Structures are given as structure tokens and as C-alpha cells.
Amino acid sequence: MHKHLRIACILLLITMPFLFLGIKKNNILFASLSKGSYFFENTRNSPNITKISLQFPNSSIVTLEKRNDLWHIKEIDDYFASLPKIKSLINILRSTIVYRVDKINNDEQLLKDDNSIKIETYDSNTKLIDSARIAFKNDNNKNHYATLNNDYMQYQVSGDFNFFDNPMEWAHSPIVVINENTIKSIETDNFEVYRNFDGEKFYRSDNTTSSFSISPFISHFKYLTATNIKHSINFDYNNNKKIKYFKISLFNGGIYNIYMYSDGKDFWLNIRPDREELAKKDVVTWLKENSILYDGWFFKIDQQIGLVISNFSI
């Protein structure tokens, strides 16, 4: 009996180094196979990703959904997402590379909700394709730490995952871009100004007095952004009443009809682009391609800008 036990111990001592060597080689092989591969491999190989969810430590969620080849933002009434930002996001998901991978214990939670972003992708059948958690970098980290699909692996990956946590930052913006030198006339409820040529001063329609105070008013439409967006179906008409109307006509034949609504505190714009009969061809094309961004939509603007625009007079 003792003889057999001694033999077993000797065999164990002989085989243990080979066992550890095999484990080490297996880990090295696993790491080598994973290094350089694409982190979101399933997403890359899925033929039809139609939903991307971003969940942030502050509990903010941005849900991007693709319908009819256009991306929408669920959290702001399904308004249209910025095409450049969508392209940037998809490029990051497609190009993120694994630099290292290590196995972790089943009960080990290395990435917590308060220091990481959760990214999930879905296909057109609402099937979950990838579920990843990406930790934010600190000063000592060259790469992001990450986990993927509960596979009990910890990854180090490339990429810049400093995404906007405000859904409005993902929206198509700005809502209006009007340069002063393109404006031919402005009509409102309480004044009207016009000019015949670019570079001229504006004149009031009721006399020939030059209007020197119109530039501050126009400047607010040079790059006007929204702080919230609602579809007409969900817009509160009971508390928000129409308080102002603006018609801004451009030299190229384009027209911005702008209706301002307010509840006495917040200001919303309903914008209805139009054109003159003899508008230039590029205006016709612009209307055809961009009307969908305005039809039925209400845009909440900065309160101070709303006050200035609504109270402006000459």
C-alpha cells in the first residue's frame, strides 16, 4: 500500500511540471489567437445591425435604431441621428482591435457600472448580437479594459469610447444655418425688412430708413441648435401657444417659415422650409432631401435665445 502511494506521489511530481507547462502554453496560445482580432467580431459579421444601445454610468441611455436606411434616436421621439456621428460610431465598432485577453473567475466583476459604458448591438430580428462593457481609460492605461458576452474573459482593446451621454448630442444639428449675406428679406408679426442685393443695408418695408439693428437678430439663426425635440404627435399644444411668426427669404429662392411657440418659459420652433417659384436648382434639391428633418417636428431652443428672438423689434 505504501509502495503504491510512493509511486503515485512520484508520478504526480513528474507530471505536475508538464501540467503547468501545458496550461501556460494553452493560455499563451489563447492570447495569441485573440490578439489582433476584432473585438466586435459578431457585429462585424452580422449582415443587418439595426439597433445600437449605449448605457452610461450616470444612467443615461442612447438608443440608435435604423429604419428605412436612416438612424433614429429613441430617447428624443425617434428624431434623426447625425450621419457623421453614426458613421464614426460604426467605424469604432468595426475597427476595435484586441490587444490582450485574460481569463477571469466566474464571480469576478472587474468592470463596474460606475466606471464603464455598456454597448449592445441587435439585428433586425431584435436578436442580441454583442453585449460589451468598456471601461474608461485612466492615466496609466494605454488601452481600454473590456468584457464581452459574459465569456469570463478580460480584454484590452483599442478605440476611443468617449461617447456623448446626452441623446441630443447625437441628433442631426444644427436645425438652422442662415448667414446674413444670404438673406433677402425678413417678415415678422411686427416688422419687415428687405434689400435688393447682397451687401446692401436692410430697409424697412414702410419707408426707406436704414435698419442698423437687424444683425443681432439674424446672428441667432447663423447656427441655431436645439436642446430638445418633439414630434407633433407628442407636442403639448395646450400649454404651448403660438406667439410669433418669421418668414426669412433668401437670395437663392429658399424660404424659412418659422413658427414660435411658448408656455411663457420655454420656447419651441416649428420650421417649414419652402421656396419661391423660380428658386435655384440646388434649393429644390435641398428641400427634397431635407424636408423630412422638419416636417412635423418641434425644436426647443435655448431660453435666452428664445427671449431675444421673440421680443426683438426695430
PDB file of C-alpha atoms in Angstrom:
ATOM      1  CA  MET A   1       0.000   0.000   0.000  1.00  0.00           C
ATOM      2  CA  HIS A   2       2.767   2.429   0.995  1.00  0.00           C
ATOM      3  CA  LYS A   3       4.729   1.402  -2.047  1.00  0.00           C
ATOM      4  CA  HIS A   4       1.817   2.245  -4.348  1.00  0.00           C
ATOM      5  CA  LEU A   5       1.329   5.603  -2.614  1.00  0.00           C
ATOM      6  CA  ARG A   6       5.005   6.457  -3.080  1.00  0.00           C
ATOM      7  CA  ILE A   7       4.803   5.576  -6.758  1.00  0.00           C
ATOM      8  CA  ALA A   8       1.697   7.773  -7.168  1.00  0.00           C
ATOM      9  CA  CYS A   9       3.442  10.678  -5.461  1.00  0.00           C
ATOM     10  CA  ILE A  10       6.496  10.276  -7.676  1.00  0.00           C
ATOM     11  CA  LEU A  11       4.334  10.195 -10.803  1.00  0.00           C
ATOM     12  CA  LEU A  12       2.456  13.261  -9.611  1.00  0.00           C
ATOM     13  CA  LEU A  13       5.700  15.144  -9.048  1.00  0.00           C
ATOM     14  CA  ILE A  14       6.892  14.184 -12.501  1.00  0.00           C
ATOM     15  CA  THR A  15       3.647  15.134 -14.292  1.00  0.00           C
ATOM     16  CA  MET A  16       2.924  18.394 -12.413  1.00  0.00           C
ATOM     17  CA  PRO A  17       5.532  20.472 -14.268  1.00  0.00           C
ATOM     18  CA  PHE A  18       4.171  19.229 -17.588  1.00  0.00           C
ATOM     19  CA  LEU A  19       0.637  20.068 -16.471  1.00  0.00           C
ATOM     20  CA  PHE A  20       1.563  23.632 -15.553  1.00  0.00           C
ATOM     21  CA  LEU A  21       3.575  23.956 -18.742  1.00  0.00           C
ATOM     22  CA  GLY A  22       0.567  22.820 -20.749  1.00  0.00           C
ATOM     23  CA  ILE A  23      -1.718  25.329 -19.009  1.00  0.00           C
ATOM     24  CA  LYS A  24       0.778  28.110 -19.617  1.00  0.00           C
ATOM     25  CA  LYS A  25       1.170  27.190 -23.280  1.00  0.00           C
ATOM     26  CA  ASN A  26      -2.600  26.986 -23.666  1.00  0.00           C
ATOM     27  CA  ASN A  27      -3.001  30.465 -22.200  1.00  0.00           C
ATOM     28  CA  ILE A  28      -0.266  31.815 -24.437  1.00  0.00           C
ATOM     29  CA  LEU A  29      -1.906  30.162 -27.444  1.00  0.00           C
ATOM     30  CA  PHE A  30      -5.300  31.590 -26.483  1.00  0.00           C
ATOM     31  CA  ALA A  31      -3.853  35.063 -26.083  1.00  0.00           C
ATOM     32  CA  SER A  32      -2.034  34.820 -29.407  1.00  0.00           C
ATOM     33  CA  LEU A  33      -5.194  33.731 -31.175  1.00  0.00           C
ATOM     34  CA  SER A  34      -7.172  36.619 -29.690  1.00  0.00           C
ATOM     35  CA  LYS A  35      -4.578  39.337 -30.079  1.00  0.00           C
ATOM     36  CA  GLY A  36      -5.144  41.327 -33.240  1.00  0.00           C
ATOM     37  CA  SER A  37      -8.683  40.051 -33.779  1.00  0.00           C
ATOM     38  CA  TYR A  38     -11.706  42.337 -33.978  1.00  0.00           C
ATOM     39  CA  PHE A  39     -13.412  42.831 -30.628  1.00  0.00           C
ATOM     40  CA  PHE A  40     -16.948  43.205 -32.031  1.00  0.00           C
ATOM     41  CA  GLU A  41     -16.472  40.250 -34.385  1.00  0.00           C
ATOM     42  CA  ASN A  42     -20.123  39.157 -34.198  1.00  0.00           C
ATOM     43  CA  THR A  43     -21.301  42.658 -35.011  1.00  0.00           C
ATOM     44  CA  ARG A  44     -18.932  42.891 -37.966  1.00  0.00           C
ATOM     45  CA  ASN A  45     -20.204  39.576 -39.320  1.00  0.00           C
ATOM     46  CA  SER A  46     -23.891  40.336 -38.796  1.00  0.00           C
ATOM     47  CA  PRO A  47     -25.486  41.347 -42.116  1.00  0.00           C
ATOM     48  CA  ASN A  48     -28.074  43.687 -40.629  1.00  0.00           C
ATOM     49  CA  ILE A  49     -27.381  45.596 -37.418  1.00  0.00           C
ATOM     50  CA  THR A  50     -30.409  47.824 -36.828  1.00  0.00           C
ATOM     51  CA  LYS A  51     -30.060  48.820 -33.178  1.00  0.00           C
ATOM     52  CA  ILE A  52     -27.185  50.055 -31.013  1.00  0.00           C
ATOM     53  CA  SER A  53     -27.680  50.782 -27.318  1.00  0.00           C
ATOM     54  CA  LEU A  54     -25.241  52.886 -25.279  1.00  0.00           C
ATOM     55  CA  GLN A  55     -25.688  52.819 -21.488  1.00  0.00           C
ATOM     56  CA  PHE A  56     -23.676  55.244 -19.373  1.00  0.00           C
ATOM     57  CA  PRO A  57     -22.638  55.336 -15.684  1.00  0.00           C
ATOM     58  CA  ASN A  58     -24.997  58.258 -14.994  1.00  0.00           C
ATOM     59  CA  SER A  59     -27.940  56.022 -16.088  1.00  0.00           C
ATOM     60  CA  SER A  60     -28.300  57.925 -19.361  1.00  0.00           C
ATOM     61  CA  ILE A  61     -29.175  55.738 -22.341  1.00  0.00           C
ATOM     62  CA  VAL A  62     -28.828  56.476 -26.045  1.00  0.00           C
ATOM     63  CA  THR A  63     -30.712  54.054 -28.296  1.00  0.00           C
ATOM     64  CA  LEU A  64     -29.995  54.285 -32.010  1.00  0.00           C
ATOM     65  CA  GLU A  65     -32.366  52.428 -34.317  1.00  0.00           C
ATOM     66  CA  LYS A  66     -32.171  52.052 -38.082  1.00  0.00           C
ATOM     67  CA  ARG A  67     -35.316  52.207 -40.194  1.00  0.00           C
ATOM     68  CA  ASN A  68     -35.528  52.739 -43.951  1.00  0.00           C
ATOM     69  CA  ASP A  69     -31.759  53.293 -44.094  1.00  0.00           C
ATOM     70  CA  LEU A  70     -31.967  56.182 -41.618  1.00  0.00           C
ATOM     71  CA  TRP A  71     -30.874  56.115 -37.971  1.00  0.00           C
ATOM     72  CA  HIS A  72     -33.215  57.465 -35.292  1.00  0.00           C
ATOM     73  CA  ILE A  73     -32.779  58.301 -31.614  1.00  0.00           C
ATOM     74  CA  LYS A  74     -35.402  56.623 -29.440  1.00  0.00           C
ATOM     75  CA  GLU A  75     -34.966  58.974 -26.466  1.00  0.00           C
ATOM     76  CA  ILE A  76     -35.920  62.091 -28.470  1.00  0.00           C
ATOM     77  CA  ASP A  77     -39.091  60.941 -30.179  1.00  0.00           C
ATOM     78  CA  ASP A  78     -37.172  58.963 -32.822  1.00  0.00           C
ATOM     79  CA  TYR A  79     -35.678  62.077 -34.378  1.00  0.00           C
ATOM     80  CA  PHE A  80     -32.902  61.606 -36.918  1.00  0.00           C
ATOM     81  CA  ALA A  81     -29.362  60.891 -35.776  1.00  0.00           C
ATOM     82  CA  SER A  82     -26.381  62.784 -37.103  1.00  0.00           C
ATOM     83  CA  LEU A  83     -24.975  60.853 -40.054  1.00  0.00           C
ATOM     84  CA  PRO A  84     -21.314  61.751 -39.312  1.00  0.00           C
ATOM     85  CA  LYS A  85     -21.672  60.626 -35.681  1.00  0.00           C
ATOM     86  CA  ILE A  86     -23.348  57.369 -36.712  1.00  0.00           C
ATOM     87  CA  LYS A  87     -20.565  56.704 -39.208  1.00  0.00           C
ATOM     88  CA  SER A  88     -17.964  57.390 -36.527  1.00  0.00           C
ATOM     89  CA  LEU A  89     -19.675  55.031 -34.070  1.00  0.00           C
ATOM     90  CA  ILE A  90     -19.977  52.218 -36.613  1.00  0.00           C
ATOM     91  CA  ASN A  91     -16.361  52.691 -37.630  1.00  0.00           C
ATOM     92  CA  ILE A  92     -15.265  52.313 -33.998  1.00  0.00           C
ATOM     93  CA  LEU A  93     -17.326  49.148 -33.582  1.00  0.00           C
ATOM     94  CA  ARG A  94     -15.908  47.683 -36.774  1.00  0.00           C
ATOM     95  CA  SER A  95     -12.269  48.615 -36.167  1.00  0.00           C
ATOM     96  CA  THR A  96     -11.752  47.965 -32.440  1.00  0.00           C
ATOM     97  CA  ILE A  97      -8.834  45.545 -32.056  1.00  0.00           C
ATOM     98  CA  VAL A  98      -7.994  43.180 -29.190  1.00  0.00           C
ATOM     99  CA  TYR A  99      -4.502  43.730 -27.751  1.00  0.00           C
ATOM    100  CA  ARG A 100      -4.647  41.222 -24.909  1.00  0.00           C
ATOM    101  CA  VAL A 101      -7.061  38.767 -23.315  1.00  0.00           C
ATOM    102  CA  ASP A 102      -7.017  37.104 -19.890  1.00  0.00           C
ATOM    103  CA  LYS A 103      -9.375  34.630 -18.308  1.00  0.00           C
ATOM    104  CA  ILE A 104     -11.214  35.791 -15.180  1.00  0.00           C
ATOM    105  CA  ASN A 105     -13.087  33.940 -12.450  1.00  0.00           C
ATOM    106  CA  ASN A 106     -16.816  33.493 -12.864  1.00  0.00           C
ATOM    107  CA  ASP A 107     -17.578  35.570  -9.771  1.00  0.00           C
ATOM    108  CA  GLU A 108     -15.032  38.295 -10.514  1.00  0.00           C
ATOM    109  CA  GLN A 109     -16.565  41.603 -11.583  1.00  0.00           C
ATOM    110  CA  LEU A 110     -13.708  43.679 -12.918  1.00  0.00           C
ATOM    111  CA  LEU A 111     -15.795  46.282 -14.755  1.00  0.00           C
ATOM    112  CA  LYS A 112     -18.435  48.045 -12.716  1.00  0.00           C
ATOM    113  CA  ASP A 113     -21.357  50.168 -13.851  1.00  0.00           C
ATOM    114  CA  ASP A 114     -19.862  53.385 -12.486  1.00  0.00           C
ATOM    115  CA  ASN A 115     -16.632  53.244 -14.497  1.00  0.00           C
ATOM    116  CA  SER A 116     -17.660  51.800 -17.834  1.00  0.00           C
ATOM    117  CA  ILE A 117     -20.042  52.100 -20.764  1.00  0.00           C
ATOM    118  CA  LYS A 118     -22.244  49.229 -21.883  1.00  0.00           C
ATOM    119  CA  ILE A 119     -22.662  48.729 -25.623  1.00  0.00           C
ATOM    120  CA  GLU A 120     -25.189  46.332 -27.123  1.00  0.00           C
ATOM    121  CA  THR A 121     -25.916  45.632 -30.776  1.00  0.00           C
ATOM    122  CA  TYR A 122     -29.019  43.950 -32.213  1.00  0.00           C
ATOM    123  CA  ASP A 123     -30.062  42.677 -35.626  1.00  0.00           C
ATOM    124  CA  SER A 124     -33.330  43.295 -37.477  1.00  0.00           C
ATOM    125  CA  ASN A 125     -34.977  40.438 -35.545  1.00  0.00           C
ATOM    126  CA  THR A 126     -34.102  42.199 -32.248  1.00  0.00           C
ATOM    127  CA  LYS A 127     -31.620  39.408 -31.520  1.00  0.00           C
ATOM    128  CA  LEU A 128     -28.765  40.485 -29.267  1.00  0.00           C
ATOM    129  CA  ILE A 129     -25.517  40.196 -31.243  1.00  0.00           C
ATOM    130  CA  ASP A 130     -22.901  41.648 -28.899  1.00  0.00           C
ATOM    131  CA  SER A 131     -23.028  42.881 -25.315  1.00  0.00           C
ATOM    132  CA  ALA A 132     -19.837  44.581 -24.227  1.00  0.00           C
ATOM    133  CA  ARG A 133     -18.744  46.668 -21.279  1.00  0.00           C
ATOM    134  CA  ILE A 134     -15.903  49.086 -21.925  1.00  0.00           C
ATOM    135  CA  ALA A 135     -14.047  50.680 -19.021  1.00  0.00           C
ATOM    136  CA  PHE A 136     -12.906  54.272 -19.304  1.00  0.00           C
ATOM    137  CA  LYS A 137      -9.167  54.809 -19.559  1.00  0.00           C
ATOM    138  CA  ASN A 138      -7.160  56.194 -16.692  1.00  0.00           C
ATOM    139  CA  ASP A 139      -3.788  57.916 -16.849  1.00  0.00           C
ATOM    140  CA  ASN A 140      -1.912  54.617 -16.569  1.00  0.00           C
ATOM    141  CA  ASN A 141      -3.824  52.700 -19.246  1.00  0.00           C
ATOM    142  CA  LYS A 142      -2.907  52.771 -22.913  1.00  0.00           C
ATOM    143  CA  ASN A 143      -5.954  50.694 -23.875  1.00  0.00           C
ATOM    144  CA  HIS A 144      -9.477  50.143 -22.599  1.00  0.00           C
ATOM    145  CA  TYR A 145     -10.301  47.152 -20.412  1.00  0.00           C
ATOM    146  CA  ALA A 146     -13.414  45.372 -21.636  1.00  0.00           C
ATOM    147  CA  THR A 147     -15.651  42.329 -21.259  1.00  0.00           C
ATOM    148  CA  LEU A 148     -17.747  40.713 -23.974  1.00  0.00           C
ATOM    149  CA  ASN A 149     -20.822  38.491 -23.998  1.00  0.00           C
ATOM    150  CA  ASN A 150     -20.210  37.123 -20.480  1.00  0.00           C
ATOM    151  CA  ASP A 151     -17.394  34.869 -21.730  1.00  0.00           C
ATOM    152  CA  TYR A 152     -15.384  35.332 -18.496  1.00  0.00           C
ATOM    153  CA  MET A 153     -12.537  36.983 -20.354  1.00  0.00           C
ATOM    154  CA  GLN A 154     -10.983  40.370 -19.762  1.00  0.00           C
ATOM    155  CA  TYR A 155      -9.855  42.164 -22.907  1.00  0.00           C
ATOM    156  CA  GLN A 156      -7.630  45.106 -23.625  1.00  0.00           C
ATOM    157  CA  VAL A 157      -8.929  46.881 -26.714  1.00  0.00           C
ATOM    158  CA  SER A 158      -8.181  49.883 -28.891  1.00  0.00           C
ATOM    159  CA  GLY A 159     -10.565  52.687 -29.799  1.00  0.00           C
ATOM    160  CA  ASP A 160     -11.947  55.910 -28.391  1.00  0.00           C
ATOM    161  CA  PHE A 161     -15.130  55.232 -26.414  1.00  0.00           C
ATOM    162  CA  ASN A 162     -15.699  58.732 -25.021  1.00  0.00           C
ATOM    163  CA  PHE A 163     -19.212  58.889 -26.438  1.00  0.00           C
ATOM    164  CA  PHE A 164     -21.787  61.606 -25.720  1.00  0.00           C
ATOM    165  CA  ASP A 165     -24.183  60.555 -22.950  1.00  0.00           C
ATOM    166  CA  ASN A 166     -26.801  63.183 -23.916  1.00  0.00           C
ATOM    167  CA  PRO A 167     -29.151  61.889 -26.648  1.00  0.00           C
ATOM    168  CA  MET A 168     -29.399  65.415 -28.101  1.00  0.00           C
ATOM    169  CA  GLU A 169     -25.685  65.338 -28.882  1.00  0.00           C
ATOM    170  CA  TRP A 170     -26.415  62.508 -31.340  1.00  0.00           C
ATOM    171  CA  ALA A 171     -29.171  64.388 -33.175  1.00  0.00           C
ATOM    172  CA  HIS A 172     -28.849  65.986 -36.581  1.00  0.00           C
ATOM    173  CA  SER A 173     -27.681  69.523 -35.881  1.00  0.00           C
ATOM    174  CA  PRO A 174     -27.871  72.473 -36.253  1.00  0.00           C
ATOM    175  CA  ILE A 175     -31.540  72.924 -37.040  1.00  0.00           C
ATOM    176  CA  VAL A 176     -30.991  76.192 -38.918  1.00  0.00           C
ATOM    177  CA  VAL A 177     -27.933  77.694 -40.616  1.00  0.00           C
ATOM    178  CA  ILE A 178     -28.593  81.112 -42.170  1.00  0.00           C
ATOM    179  CA  ASN A 179     -25.811  83.551 -42.982  1.00  0.00           C
ATOM    180  CA  GLU A 180     -26.734  87.228 -43.067  1.00  0.00           C
ATOM    181  CA  ASN A 181     -25.312  87.767 -46.562  1.00  0.00           C
ATOM    182  CA  THR A 182     -27.771  85.190 -47.984  1.00  0.00           C
ATOM    183  CA  ILE A 183     -30.904  86.905 -46.636  1.00  0.00           C
ATOM    184  CA  LYS A 184     -33.086  88.973 -48.977  1.00  0.00           C
ATOM    185  CA  SER A 185     -35.948  89.825 -46.599  1.00  0.00           C
ATOM    186  CA  ILE A 186     -37.372  89.131 -43.157  1.00  0.00           C
ATOM    187  CA  GLU A 187     -41.052  89.352 -42.296  1.00  0.00           C
ATOM    188  CA  THR A 188     -42.403  89.063 -38.756  1.00  0.00           C
ATOM    189  CA  ASP A 189     -45.580  89.934 -36.908  1.00  0.00           C
ATOM    190  CA  ASN A 190     -44.247  93.394 -36.014  1.00  0.00           C
ATOM    191  CA  PHE A 191     -41.691  94.378 -38.652  1.00  0.00           C
ATOM    192  CA  GLU A 192     -40.488  93.715 -42.197  1.00  0.00           C
ATOM    193  CA  VAL A 193     -37.123  94.494 -43.752  1.00  0.00           C
ATOM    194  CA  TYR A 194     -35.732  93.880 -47.235  1.00  0.00           C
ATOM    195  CA  ARG A 195     -32.844  94.590 -49.580  1.00  0.00           C
ATOM    196  CA  ASN A 196     -32.298  94.065 -53.282  1.00  0.00           C
ATOM    197  CA  PHE A 197     -28.701  92.926 -53.332  1.00  0.00           C
ATOM    198  CA  ASP A 198     -26.241  91.139 -51.088  1.00  0.00           C
ATOM    199  CA  GLY A 199     -24.083  93.654 -49.236  1.00  0.00           C
ATOM    200  CA  GLU A 200     -26.745  96.312 -49.066  1.00  0.00           C
ATOM    201  CA  LYS A 201     -28.217  97.509 -45.798  1.00  0.00           C
ATOM    202  CA  PHE A 202     -31.705  96.348 -44.869  1.00  0.00           C
ATOM    203  CA  TYR A 203     -34.599  98.789 -45.199  1.00  0.00           C
ATOM    204  CA  ARG A 204     -37.957  98.797 -43.537  1.00  0.00           C
ATOM    205  CA  SER A 205     -40.789  97.986 -45.906  1.00  0.00           C
ATOM    206  CA  ASP A 206     -42.833 101.001 -44.754  1.00  0.00           C
ATOM    207  CA  ASN A 207     -40.116 103.598 -45.506  1.00  0.00           C
ATOM    208  CA  THR A 208     -36.545 103.971 -46.738  1.00  0.00           C
ATOM    209  CA  THR A 209     -34.889 104.257 -43.323  1.00  0.00           C
ATOM    210  CA  SER A 210     -31.836 102.023 -42.944  1.00  0.00           C
ATOM    211  CA  SER A 211     -32.110  99.361 -40.281  1.00  0.00           C
ATOM    212  CA  PHE A 212     -28.851  99.033 -38.367  1.00  0.00           C
ATOM    213  CA  SER A 213     -30.165  96.774 -35.610  1.00  0.00           C
ATOM    214  CA  ILE A 214     -31.139  93.710 -37.637  1.00  0.00           C
ATOM    215  CA  SER A 215     -27.736  91.944 -37.445  1.00  0.00           C
ATOM    216  CA  PRO A 216     -28.075  90.944 -33.750  1.00  0.00           C
ATOM    217  CA  PHE A 217     -31.408  89.345 -34.597  1.00  0.00           C
ATOM    218  CA  ILE A 218     -30.019  87.463 -37.615  1.00  0.00           C
ATOM    219  CA  SER A 219     -26.976  86.230 -35.672  1.00  0.00           C
ATOM    220  CA  HIS A 220     -29.163  83.850 -33.658  1.00  0.00           C
ATOM    221  CA  PHE A 221     -30.053  81.958 -36.851  1.00  0.00           C
ATOM    222  CA  LYS A 222     -26.467  81.607 -38.041  1.00  0.00           C
ATOM    223  CA  TYR A 223     -26.030  78.304 -36.204  1.00  0.00           C
ATOM    224  CA  LEU A 224     -29.180  77.539 -34.247  1.00  0.00           C
ATOM    225  CA  THR A 225     -29.247  74.320 -32.219  1.00  0.00           C
ATOM    226  CA  ALA A 226     -31.992  72.575 -30.257  1.00  0.00           C
ATOM    227  CA  THR A 227     -31.992  71.466 -26.631  1.00  0.00           C
ATOM    228  CA  ASN A 228     -34.882  69.045 -27.136  1.00  0.00           C
ATOM    229  CA  ILE A 229     -37.032  67.740 -29.983  1.00  0.00           C
ATOM    230  CA  LYS A 230     -40.641  66.584 -30.039  1.00  0.00           C
ATOM    231  CA  HIS A 231     -42.810  65.208 -32.796  1.00  0.00           C
ATOM    232  CA  SER A 232     -46.107  66.984 -33.352  1.00  0.00           C
ATOM    233  CA  ILE A 233     -47.915  63.895 -32.057  1.00  0.00           C
ATOM    234  CA  ASN A 234     -46.330  64.388 -28.641  1.00  0.00           C
ATOM    235  CA  PHE A 235     -46.076  68.188 -28.616  1.00  0.00           C
ATOM    236  CA  ASP A 236     -48.033  69.935 -25.850  1.00  0.00           C
ATOM    237  CA  TYR A 237     -50.294  72.324 -27.764  1.00  0.00           C
ATOM    238  CA  ASN A 238     -52.402  73.015 -24.676  1.00  0.00           C
ATOM    239  CA  ASN A 239     -49.634  74.730 -22.740  1.00  0.00           C
ATOM    240  CA  ASN A 240     -47.548  75.979 -25.661  1.00  0.00           C
ATOM    241  CA  LYS A 241     -49.206  78.687 -27.738  1.00  0.00           C
ATOM    242  CA  LYS A 242     -48.028  80.228 -30.987  1.00  0.00           C
ATOM    243  CA  ILE A 243     -46.531  83.625 -30.139  1.00  0.00           C
ATOM    244  CA  LYS A 244     -44.529  84.623 -33.218  1.00  0.00           C
ATOM    245  CA  TYR A 245     -44.095  84.054 -36.919  1.00  0.00           C
ATOM    246  CA  PHE A 246     -40.987  84.716 -39.025  1.00  0.00           C
ATOM    247  CA  LYS A 247     -40.511  84.430 -42.762  1.00  0.00           C
ATOM    248  CA  ILE A 248     -36.873  84.570 -43.839  1.00  0.00           C
ATOM    249  CA  SER A 249     -36.404  84.705 -47.626  1.00  0.00           C
ATOM    250  CA  LEU A 250     -33.034  84.049 -49.238  1.00  0.00           C
ATOM    251  CA  PHE A 251     -31.496  85.325 -52.474  1.00  0.00           C
ATOM    252  CA  ASN A 252     -31.363  81.785 -53.877  1.00  0.00           C
ATOM    253  CA  GLY A 253     -35.150  81.437 -53.580  1.00  0.00           C
ATOM    254  CA  GLY A 254     -35.235  79.445 -50.364  1.00  0.00           C
ATOM    255  CA  ILE A 255     -37.690  80.378 -47.614  1.00  0.00           C
ATOM    256  CA  TYR A 256     -37.765  79.548 -43.917  1.00  0.00           C
ATOM    257  CA  ASN A 257     -41.211  79.812 -42.350  1.00  0.00           C
ATOM    258  CA  ILE A 258     -40.612  79.723 -38.599  1.00  0.00           C
ATOM    259  CA  TYR A 259     -43.424  79.478 -36.029  1.00  0.00           C
ATOM    260  CA  MET A 260     -42.512  80.107 -32.403  1.00  0.00           C
ATOM    261  CA  TYR A 261     -44.430  78.534 -29.519  1.00  0.00           C
ATOM    262  CA  SER A 262     -44.060  79.149 -25.799  1.00  0.00           C
ATOM    263  CA  ASP A 263     -45.599  78.319 -22.441  1.00  0.00           C
ATOM    264  CA  GLY A 264     -44.248  81.571 -21.006  1.00  0.00           C
ATOM    265  CA  LYS A 265     -40.959  79.946 -20.027  1.00  0.00           C
ATOM    266  CA  ASP A 266     -39.676  77.613 -22.754  1.00  0.00           C
ATOM    267  CA  PHE A 267     -39.541  78.302 -26.483  1.00  0.00           C
ATOM    268  CA  TRP A 268     -40.141  75.902 -29.341  1.00  0.00           C
ATOM    269  CA  LEU A 269     -39.770  76.370 -33.102  1.00  0.00           C
ATOM    270  CA  ASN A 270     -41.722  74.661 -35.856  1.00  0.00           C
ATOM    271  CA  ILE A 271     -39.814  75.205 -39.101  1.00  0.00           C
ATOM    272  CA  ARG A 272     -41.391  74.811 -42.519  1.00  0.00           C
ATOM    273  CA  PRO A 273     -38.947  75.299 -45.408  1.00  0.00           C
ATOM    274  CA  ASP A 274     -40.351  76.430 -48.739  1.00  0.00           C
ATOM    275  CA  ARG A 275     -39.142  78.025 -51.953  1.00  0.00           C
ATOM    276  CA  GLU A 276     -40.059  80.663 -54.464  1.00  0.00           C
ATOM    277  CA  GLU A 277     -41.321  79.529 -57.839  1.00  0.00           C
ATOM    278  CA  LEU A 278     -38.067  80.490 -59.572  1.00  0.00           C
ATOM    279  CA  ALA A 279     -35.753  79.138 -56.892  1.00  0.00           C
ATOM    280  CA  LYS A 280     -32.374  77.790 -57.935  1.00  0.00           C
ATOM    281  CA  LYS A 281     -31.983  74.110 -58.661  1.00  0.00           C
ATOM    282  CA  ASP A 282     -29.860  73.467 -55.573  1.00  0.00           C
ATOM    283  CA  VAL A 283     -32.677  74.843 -53.396  1.00  0.00           C
ATOM    284  CA  VAL A 284     -35.153  72.428 -54.953  1.00  0.00           C
ATOM    285  CA  THR A 285     -32.733  69.571 -54.288  1.00  0.00           C
ATOM    286  CA  TRP A 286     -32.103  70.750 -50.717  1.00  0.00           C
ATOM    287  CA  LEU A 287     -35.839  70.868 -49.989  1.00  0.00           C
ATOM    288  CA  LYS A 288     -36.366  67.406 -51.397  1.00  0.00           C
ATOM    289  CA  GLU A 289     -33.562  65.926 -49.294  1.00  0.00           C
ATOM    290  CA  ASN A 290     -34.080  67.836 -46.044  1.00  0.00           C
ATOM    291  CA  SER A 291     -37.806  68.445 -45.619  1.00  0.00           C
ATOM    292  CA  ILE A 292     -38.054  65.219 -43.634  1.00  0.00           C
ATOM    293  CA  LEU A 293     -35.878  66.834 -40.945  1.00  0.00           C
ATOM    294  CA  TYR A 294     -38.562  69.482 -40.328  1.00  0.00           C
ATOM    295  CA  ASP A 295     -41.955  68.027 -41.234  1.00  0.00           C
ATOM    296  CA  GLY A 296     -43.940  67.571 -38.034  1.00  0.00           C
ATOM    297  CA  TRP A 297     -41.049  68.400 -35.687  1.00  0.00           C
ATOM    298  CA  PHE A 298     -40.808  70.953 -32.868  1.00  0.00           C
ATOM    299  CA  PHE A 299     -37.414  72.152 -31.672  1.00  0.00           C
ATOM    300  CA  LYS A 300     -36.841  73.537 -28.206  1.00  0.00           C
ATOM    301  CA  ILE A 301     -34.228  76.295 -28.205  1.00  0.00           C
ATOM    302  CA  ASP A 302     -32.144  77.964 -25.521  1.00  0.00           C
ATOM    303  CA  GLN A 303     -34.363  80.067 -23.262  1.00  0.00           C
ATOM    304  CA  GLN A 304     -32.269  83.242 -23.553  1.00  0.00           C
ATOM    305  CA  ILE A 305     -32.183  82.995 -27.342  1.00  0.00           C
ATOM    306  CA  GLY A 306     -35.932  82.449 -27.336  1.00  0.00           C
ATOM    307  CA  LEU A 307     -36.462  85.585 -25.256  1.00  0.00           C
ATOM    308  CA  VAL A 308     -34.285  87.689 -27.564  1.00  0.00           C
ATOM    309  CA  ILE A 309     -35.926  86.443 -30.770  1.00  0.00           C
ATOM    310  CA  SER A 310     -39.493  86.718 -29.509  1.00  0.00           C
ATOM    311  CA  ASN A 311     -39.041  90.254 -28.137  1.00  0.00           C
ATOM    312  CA  PHE A 312     -36.953  91.691 -30.940  1.00  0.00           C
ATOM    313  CA  SER A 313     -38.274  94.811 -32.645  1.00  0.00           C
ATOM    314  CA  ILE A 314     -36.940  97.678 -34.758  1.00  0.00           C
TER     315      ILE A 314
END
